[in-house]
PDB file of C-alpha atoms in Angstrom:
ATOM      1  CA  MET A 291      -5.702  -6.971  21.732  1.00  0.00           C
ATOM      2  CA  ALA A 292      -9.091  -8.048  20.020  1.00  0.00           C
ATOM      3  CA  ALA A 293     -10.056  -6.670  16.781  1.00  0.00           C
ATOM      4  CA  PRO A 294     -13.256  -4.255  16.749  1.00  0.00           C
ATOM      5  CA  GLN A 295     -15.677  -4.555  14.552  1.00  0.00           C
ATOM      6  CA  PRO A 296     -16.401  -3.669  12.117  1.00  0.00           C
ATOM      7  CA  LYS A 297     -12.614  -5.429  11.816  1.00  0.00           C
ATOM      8  CA  ASN A 298     -13.870  -8.287   9.376  1.00  0.00           C
ATOM      9  CA  ILE A 299     -12.247  -9.700   5.827  1.00  0.00           C
ATOM     10  CA  GLY A 300     -13.918  -7.565   4.542  1.00  0.00           C
ATOM     11  CA  ASN A 301     -12.157  -4.967   5.581  1.00  0.00           C
ATOM     12  CA  LEU A 302      -8.367  -5.730   7.004  1.00  0.00           C
ATOM     13  CA  THR A 303      -6.954  -2.354   6.726  1.00  0.00           C
ATOM     14  CA  GLY A 304      -4.326  -1.565  10.108  1.00  0.00           C
ATOM     15  CA  ARG A 305      -1.953  -2.953  11.751  1.00  0.00           C
ATOM     16  CA  TRP A 306      -1.938  -6.220  12.951  1.00  0.00           C
ATOM     17  CA  VAL A 307       0.751  -7.689  14.928  1.00  0.00           C
ATOM     18  CA  MET A 308       1.474 -11.284  14.954  1.00  0.00           C
ATOM     19  CA  ASN A 309       1.065 -13.391  18.777  1.00  0.00           C
ATOM     20  CA  LYS A 310       4.133 -16.398  18.880  1.00  0.00           C
ATOM     21  CA  THR A 311       2.195 -16.894  22.556  1.00  0.00           C
ATOM     22  CA  GLN A 312      -1.204 -18.212  21.260  1.00  0.00           C
ATOM     23  CA  SER A 313       0.158 -18.968  17.164  1.00  0.00           C
ATOM     24  CA  THR A 314       1.675 -22.151  16.789  1.00  0.00           C
ATOM     25  CA  PRO A 315       5.918 -22.181  16.327  1.00  0.00           C
ATOM     26  CA  VAL A 316       6.220 -21.953  11.961  1.00  0.00           C
ATOM     27  CA  GLU A 317       9.201 -23.581  12.095  1.00  0.00           C
ATOM     28  CA  PRO A 318       8.483 -27.402  10.815  1.00  0.00           C
ATOM     29  CA  GLY A 319       6.121 -25.073   8.000  1.00  0.00           C
ATOM     30  CA  LEU A 320       9.457 -22.994   6.999  1.00  0.00           C
ATOM     31  CA  ALA A 321      11.170 -26.447   8.082  1.00  0.00           C
ATOM     32  CA  LEU A 322       9.404 -28.034   5.182  1.00  0.00           C
ATOM     33  CA  GLN A 323       9.638 -25.218   2.769  1.00  0.00           C
ATOM     34  CA  GLY A 324      13.361 -25.529   1.727  1.00  0.00           C
ATOM     35  CA  ILE A 325      14.407 -22.379   4.188  1.00  0.00           C
ATOM     36  CA  GLY A 326      17.487 -23.190   5.759  1.00  0.00           C
ATOM     37  CA  TRP A 327      18.156 -23.417   9.900  1.00  0.00           C
ATOM     38  CA  VAL A 328      19.661 -19.881   9.854  1.00  0.00           C
ATOM     39  CA  THR A 329      17.036 -17.847   8.228  1.00  0.00           C
ATOM     40  CA  ARG A 330      14.482 -20.299  10.483  1.00  0.00           C
ATOM     41  CA  LYS A 331      15.312 -19.448  14.022  1.00  0.00           C
ATOM     42  CA  MET A 332      15.475 -15.197  12.492  1.00  0.00           C
ATOM     43  CA  VAL A 333      12.189 -16.180  11.222  1.00  0.00           C
ATOM     44  CA  GLY A 334      11.414 -18.052  14.630  1.00  0.00           C
ATOM     45  CA  LEU A 335      12.381 -14.724  16.807  1.00  0.00           C
ATOM     46  CA  ALA A 336      11.318 -12.112  15.302  1.00  0.00           C
ATOM     47  CA  THR A 337       7.810 -10.294  15.859  1.00  0.00           C
ATOM     48  CA  VAL A 338       5.717  -9.641  12.840  1.00  0.00           C
ATOM     49  CA  THR A 339       3.850  -6.937  11.880  1.00  0.00           C
ATOM     50  CA  LEU A 340       1.784  -6.676   8.518  1.00  0.00           C
ATOM     51  CA  ASP A 341       0.996  -3.085   7.845  1.00  0.00           C
ATOM     52  CA  THR A 342      -2.003  -4.139   5.311  1.00  0.00           C
ATOM     53  CA  LYS A 343      -4.620  -1.939   3.048  1.00  0.00           C
ATOM     54  CA  GLN A 344      -7.820  -3.244   2.304  1.00  0.00           C
ATOM     55  CA  TYR A 345      -9.376  -1.472  -0.819  1.00  0.00           C
ATOM     56  CA  THR A 346     -11.347  -2.600  -4.178  1.00  0.00           C
ATOM     57  CA  GLY A 347      -9.652  -1.605  -7.675  1.00  0.00           C
ATOM     58  CA  PRO A 348      -9.480  -2.203 -11.821  1.00  0.00           C
ATOM     59  CA  PRO A 349      -8.028  -5.819 -11.155  1.00  0.00           C
ATOM     60  CA  SER A 350      -3.839  -6.837 -11.263  1.00  0.00           C
ATOM     61  CA  PRO A 351      -2.338  -7.738 -14.239  1.00  0.00           C
ATOM     62  CA  PRO A 352      -2.871 -10.709 -16.213  1.00  0.00           C
ATOM     63  CA  GLY A 353      -6.927  -9.851 -14.284  1.00  0.00           C
ATOM     64  CA  GLU A 354      -8.553  -8.027 -16.314  1.00  0.00           C
ATOM     65  CA  GLY A 355     -12.679  -5.630 -15.614  1.00  0.00           C
ATOM     66  CA  ALA A 356     -14.625  -5.474 -13.027  1.00  0.00           C
ATOM     67  CA  GLU A 357     -13.191  -3.719  -9.867  1.00  0.00           C
ATOM     68  CA  VAL A 358     -11.708  -6.699  -7.297  1.00  0.00           C
ATOM     69  CA  THR A 359     -10.596  -7.092  -3.731  1.00  0.00           C
ATOM     70  CA  HIS A 360      -7.294  -6.343  -3.157  1.00  0.00           C
ATOM     71  CA  ILE A 361      -5.179  -6.522   0.102  1.00  0.00           C
ATOM     72  CA  GLU A 362      -1.576  -5.879   0.476  1.00  0.00           C
ATOM     73  CA  ILE A 363      -0.168  -6.456   2.828  1.00  0.00           C
ATOM     74  CA  GLU A 364       4.324  -4.538   4.050  1.00  0.00           C
ATOM     75  CA  GLN A 365       5.577  -7.621   6.791  1.00  0.00           C
ATOM     76  CA  THR A 366       8.553  -6.402   9.065  1.00  0.00           C
ATOM     77  CA  GLY A 367      10.194  -8.024  11.836  1.00  0.00           C
ATOM     78  CA  THR A 368      12.213  -6.997  15.113  1.00  0.00           C
ATOM     79  CA  GLY A 369      15.336  -8.004  14.708  1.00  0.00           C
ATOM     80  CA  GLY A 370      16.202  -6.588  11.730  1.00  0.00           C
ATOM     81  CA  MET A 371      14.846  -9.238   9.896  1.00  0.00           C
ATOM     82  CA  LYS A 372      14.052  -8.169   6.757  1.00  0.00           C
ATOM     83  CA  GLY A 373      10.783  -7.732   5.408  1.00  0.00           C
ATOM     84  CA  SER A 374       8.297  -8.784   2.538  1.00  0.00           C
ATOM     85  CA  THR A 375       5.489  -7.311   0.636  1.00  0.00           C
ATOM     86  CA  GLU A 376       2.081  -9.525  -0.120  1.00  0.00           C
ATOM     87  CA  LYS A 377      -0.225  -8.714  -2.979  1.00  0.00           C
ATOM     88  CA  ARG A 378      -2.995 -10.311  -3.338  1.00  0.00           C
ATOM     89  CA  CYS A 379      -6.306  -9.117  -6.252  1.00  0.00           C
ATOM     90  CA  LEU A 380      -8.972 -11.740  -5.173  1.00  0.00           C
ATOM     91  CA  ASP A 381     -10.198 -12.656  -8.847  1.00  0.00           C
ATOM     92  CA  ASN A 382      -9.032 -16.260  -8.338  1.00  0.00           C
ATOM     93  CA  ILE A 383      -6.343 -15.245 -11.230  1.00  0.00           C
ATOM     94  CA  PHE A 384      -2.365 -17.081 -11.287  1.00  0.00           C
ATOM     95  CA  ARG A 385       0.194 -14.355 -10.322  1.00  0.00           C
ATOM     96  CA  ASP A 386       3.912 -14.460 -10.050  1.00  0.00           C
ATOM     97  CA  HIS A 387       5.499 -13.124  -7.522  1.00  0.00           C
ATOM     98  CA  SER A 388       9.309 -13.666  -6.177  1.00  0.00           C
ATOM     99  CA  ASP A 389      10.715 -12.521  -2.705  1.00  0.00           C
ATOM    100  CA  TRP A 390      13.523 -12.728  -0.420  1.00  0.00           C
ATOM    101  CA  LEU A 391      12.813 -15.506   1.333  1.00  0.00           C
ATOM    102  CA  PHE A 392      10.301 -18.084  -0.600  1.00  0.00           C
ATOM    103  CA  GLY A 393      11.582 -17.459  -3.710  1.00  0.00           C
ATOM    104  CA  SER A 394       9.683 -17.709  -7.123  1.00  0.00           C
ATOM    105  CA  VAL A 395       6.482 -18.600  -6.303  1.00  0.00           C
ATOM    106  CA  ARG A 396       2.364 -18.627  -8.136  1.00  0.00           C
ATOM    107  CA  GLY A 397      -0.685 -18.230  -6.449  1.00  0.00           C
ATOM    108  CA  HIS A 398      -4.072 -17.033  -6.713  1.00  0.00           C
ATOM    109  CA  SER A 399      -7.445 -16.187  -3.782  1.00  0.00           C
ATOM    110  CA  ARG A 400     -10.193 -15.533  -4.166  1.00  0.00           C
ATOM    111  CA  TRP A 401     -12.875 -14.928  -1.715  1.00  0.00           C
ATOM    112  CA  VAL A 402     -15.233 -18.497   0.220  1.00  0.00           C
ATOM    113  CA  LYS A 403     -18.234 -19.357   2.545  1.00  0.00           C
ATOM    114  CA  PRO A 404     -17.320 -22.192   4.470  1.00  0.00           C
ATOM    115  CA  GLU A 405     -19.200 -24.704   3.213  1.00  0.00           C
ATOM    116  CA  GLU A 406     -17.219 -24.409   0.133  1.00  0.00           C
ATOM    117  CA  ILE A 407     -13.767 -25.150   2.258  1.00  0.00           C
ATOM    118  CA  GLU A 408     -12.530 -28.992   1.622  1.00  0.00           C
ATOM    119  CA  ASP A 409     -10.255 -29.729   4.269  1.00  0.00           C
ATOM    120  CA  ALA A 410     -11.039 -30.198   7.648  1.00  0.00           C
ATOM    121  CA  PHE A 411      -8.320 -28.207   9.652  1.00  0.00           C
ATOM    122  CA  LEU A 412      -8.235 -25.397   7.243  1.00  0.00           C
ATOM    123  CA  LYS A 413     -12.028 -26.089   7.713  1.00  0.00           C
ATOM    124  CA  SER A 414     -12.090 -26.065  11.541  1.00  0.00           C
ATOM    125  CA  SER A 415     -15.741 -25.415  13.884  1.00  0.00           C
ATOM    126  CA  ASP A 416     -13.745 -21.850  15.884  1.00  0.00           C
ATOM    127  CA  TRP A 417     -14.491 -19.639  12.433  1.00  0.00           C
ATOM    128  CA  LEU A 418     -16.906 -16.826  14.023  1.00  0.00           C
ATOM    129  CA  GLU A 419     -19.771 -17.134  11.085  1.00  0.00           C
ATOM    130  CA  GLY A 420     -21.958 -14.368  12.058  1.00  0.00           C
ATOM    131  CA  GLU A 421     -24.309 -11.470   9.990  1.00  0.00           C
ATOM    132  CA  GLU A 422     -21.126  -9.582  11.029  1.00  0.00           C
ATOM    133  CA  GLU A 423     -18.308 -11.681  10.108  1.00  0.00           C
ATOM    134  CA  LYS A 424     -19.444 -11.405   6.342  1.00  0.00           C
ATOM    135  CA  GLY A 425     -16.971  -9.401   4.675  1.00  0.00           C
ATOM    136  CA  GLY A 426     -16.900 -10.449   1.385  1.00  0.00           C
ATOM    137  CA  PRO A 427     -19.036  -8.949  -1.877  1.00  0.00           C
ATOM    138  CA  ASN A 428     -21.558 -11.653  -1.573  1.00  0.00           C
ATOM    139  CA  GLY A 429     -21.317 -12.423   1.909  1.00  0.00           C
ATOM    140  CA  GLU A 430     -18.072 -14.385   1.963  1.00  0.00           C
ATOM    141  CA  THR A 431     -16.469 -14.647   6.038  1.00  0.00           C
ATOM    142  CA  HIS A 432     -13.242 -15.795   4.744  1.00  0.00           C
ATOM    143  CA  VAL A 433     -10.280 -15.374   2.123  1.00  0.00           C
ATOM    144  CA  PHE A 434      -8.434 -18.278  -0.122  1.00  0.00           C
ATOM    145  CA  SER A 435      -4.935 -17.710  -0.524  1.00  0.00           C
ATOM    146  CA  HIS A 436      -2.732 -20.433  -2.138  1.00  0.00           C
ATOM    147  CA  VAL A 437       0.618 -20.332  -3.344  1.00  0.00           C
ATOM    148  CA  GLU A 438       2.860 -23.260  -5.270  1.00  0.00           C
ATOM    149  CA  SER A 439       6.944 -22.899  -5.304  1.00  0.00           C
ATOM    150  CA  VAL A 440       8.065 -22.905  -9.066  1.00  0.00           C
ATOM    151  CA  ASP A 441      11.848 -24.254  -7.672  1.00  0.00           C
ATOM    152  CA  SER A 442      11.087 -26.066  -4.385  1.00  0.00           C
ATOM    153  CA  ASP A 443       7.307 -28.564  -5.091  1.00  0.00           C
ATOM    154  CA  TRP A 444       6.141 -27.196  -2.013  1.00  0.00           C
ATOM    155  CA  THR A 445       2.263 -25.463  -2.073  1.00  0.00           C
ATOM    156  CA  ALA A 446       1.402 -23.502   1.234  1.00  0.00           C
ATOM    157  CA  THR A 447      -2.950 -23.459   1.349  1.00  0.00           C
ATOM    158  CA  GLN A 448      -4.724 -20.663   3.413  1.00  0.00           C
ATOM    159  CA  ILE A 449      -7.869 -20.029   4.815  1.00  0.00           C
ATOM    160  CA  TRP A 450      -8.705 -15.966   6.473  1.00  0.00           C
ATOM    161  CA  GLY A 451     -11.298 -15.081   8.874  1.00  0.00           C
ATOM    162  CA  PHE A 452     -12.031 -14.695  12.169  1.00  0.00           C
ATOM    163  CA  GLN A 453     -11.658 -16.657  15.606  1.00  0.00           C
ATOM    164  CA  LEU A 454     -12.178 -16.369  18.902  1.00  0.00           C
ATOM    165  CA  VAL A 455      -8.939 -17.173  21.428  1.00  0.00           C
ATOM    166  CA  GLY A 456      -8.758 -16.581  24.646  1.00  0.00           C
ATOM    167  CA  GLY A 457     -12.208 -14.939  25.095  1.00  0.00           C
ATOM    168  CA  GLU A 458     -11.172 -12.426  22.566  1.00  0.00           C
ATOM    169  CA  ARG A 459     -11.907 -11.779  18.936  1.00  0.00           C
ATOM    170  CA  LYS A 460      -8.660 -12.178  16.273  1.00  0.00           C
ATOM    171  CA  HIS A 461      -8.018 -12.463  13.459  1.00  0.00           C
ATOM    172  CA  VAL A 462      -6.211 -16.023  12.018  1.00  0.00           C
ATOM    173  CA  ARG A 463      -4.749 -18.025   9.647  1.00  0.00           C
ATOM    174  CA  HIS A 464      -4.750 -21.331   9.034  1.00  0.00           C
ATOM    175  CA  ILE A 465      -2.289 -22.826   6.508  1.00  0.00           C
ATOM    176  CA  VAL A 466      -1.208 -26.374   5.327  1.00  0.00           C
ATOM    177  CA  ILE A 467       2.295 -26.795   3.427  1.00  0.00           C
ATOM    178  CA  ALA A 468       2.617 -29.661   1.650  1.00  0.00           C
ATOM    179  CA  LYS A 469       5.383 -31.843  -0.047  1.00  0.00           C
ATOM    180  CA  GLY A 470       5.353 -35.227  -1.975  1.00  0.00           C
ATOM    181  CA  GLY A 471       3.341 -36.947   1.421  1.00  0.00           C
ATOM    182  CA  GLU A 472       4.419 -34.387   4.234  1.00  0.00           C
ATOM    183  CA  ARG A 473       2.177 -32.131   5.884  1.00  0.00           C
ATOM    184  CA  VAL A 474       1.939 -29.353   8.174  1.00  0.00           C
ATOM    185  CA  GLU A 475      -0.775 -27.582   9.490  1.00  0.00           C
ATOM    186  CA  LEU A 476      -0.100 -23.703  11.009  1.00  0.00           C
ATOM    187  CA  LYS A 477      -2.591 -21.874  12.932  1.00  0.00           C
ATOM    188  CA  LEU A 478      -1.093 -17.263  13.256  1.00  0.00           C
ATOM    189  CA  ILE A 479      -3.226 -15.777  14.863  1.00  0.00           C
ATOM    190  CA  TYR A 480      -3.381 -12.039  14.897  1.00  0.00           C
ATOM    191  CA  ASP A 481      -3.595  -9.620  17.540  1.00  0.00           C
ATOM    192  CA  TYR A 482      -5.075  -5.999  16.406  1.00  0.00           C
ATOM    193  CA  VAL A 483      -2.601  -2.978  17.072  1.00  0.00           C
ATOM    194  CA  GLU A 484      -4.558   0.544  15.241  1.00  0.00           C
TER     195      GLU A 484
END
């Protein structure tokens, strides 16, 4: 289902379901991250739902100072797949996190404009960049997120935004997972539910 206006990168609050037909398969990325075969198959079969809450408030520790944007996502999967919680504070400060799937990681997130994106796959010419997409505090159209594994030496870098997919405007994440000289590119596409 297409994302209605005023849904943009500055207003992601709502329920989003990953469109497995339009998204690239996640298994190669999970394999590079060292996730076991059974878990990869379970994740690949599940339909992932994101319950997203976006708001402005004081920064999470260790940040301090002016209010910043927070994006909190509760992930659930069909078939009894255990979910996880993503808590992003868009102030570009590294924070530690641990969950059942990826283990111990540290990551940071921030607002970005297209000219700040360096990687060609993450930059993409498919992003919508019109005035209606400028949801960041300074007219940004994207969220940048970078995570590093504490134990497994992989990184995952994401750009979030909106694209036209099959003629419908959808929330999209471009993700590059890298380890050593290997690299996996993923494009995850989300349908808006409510």
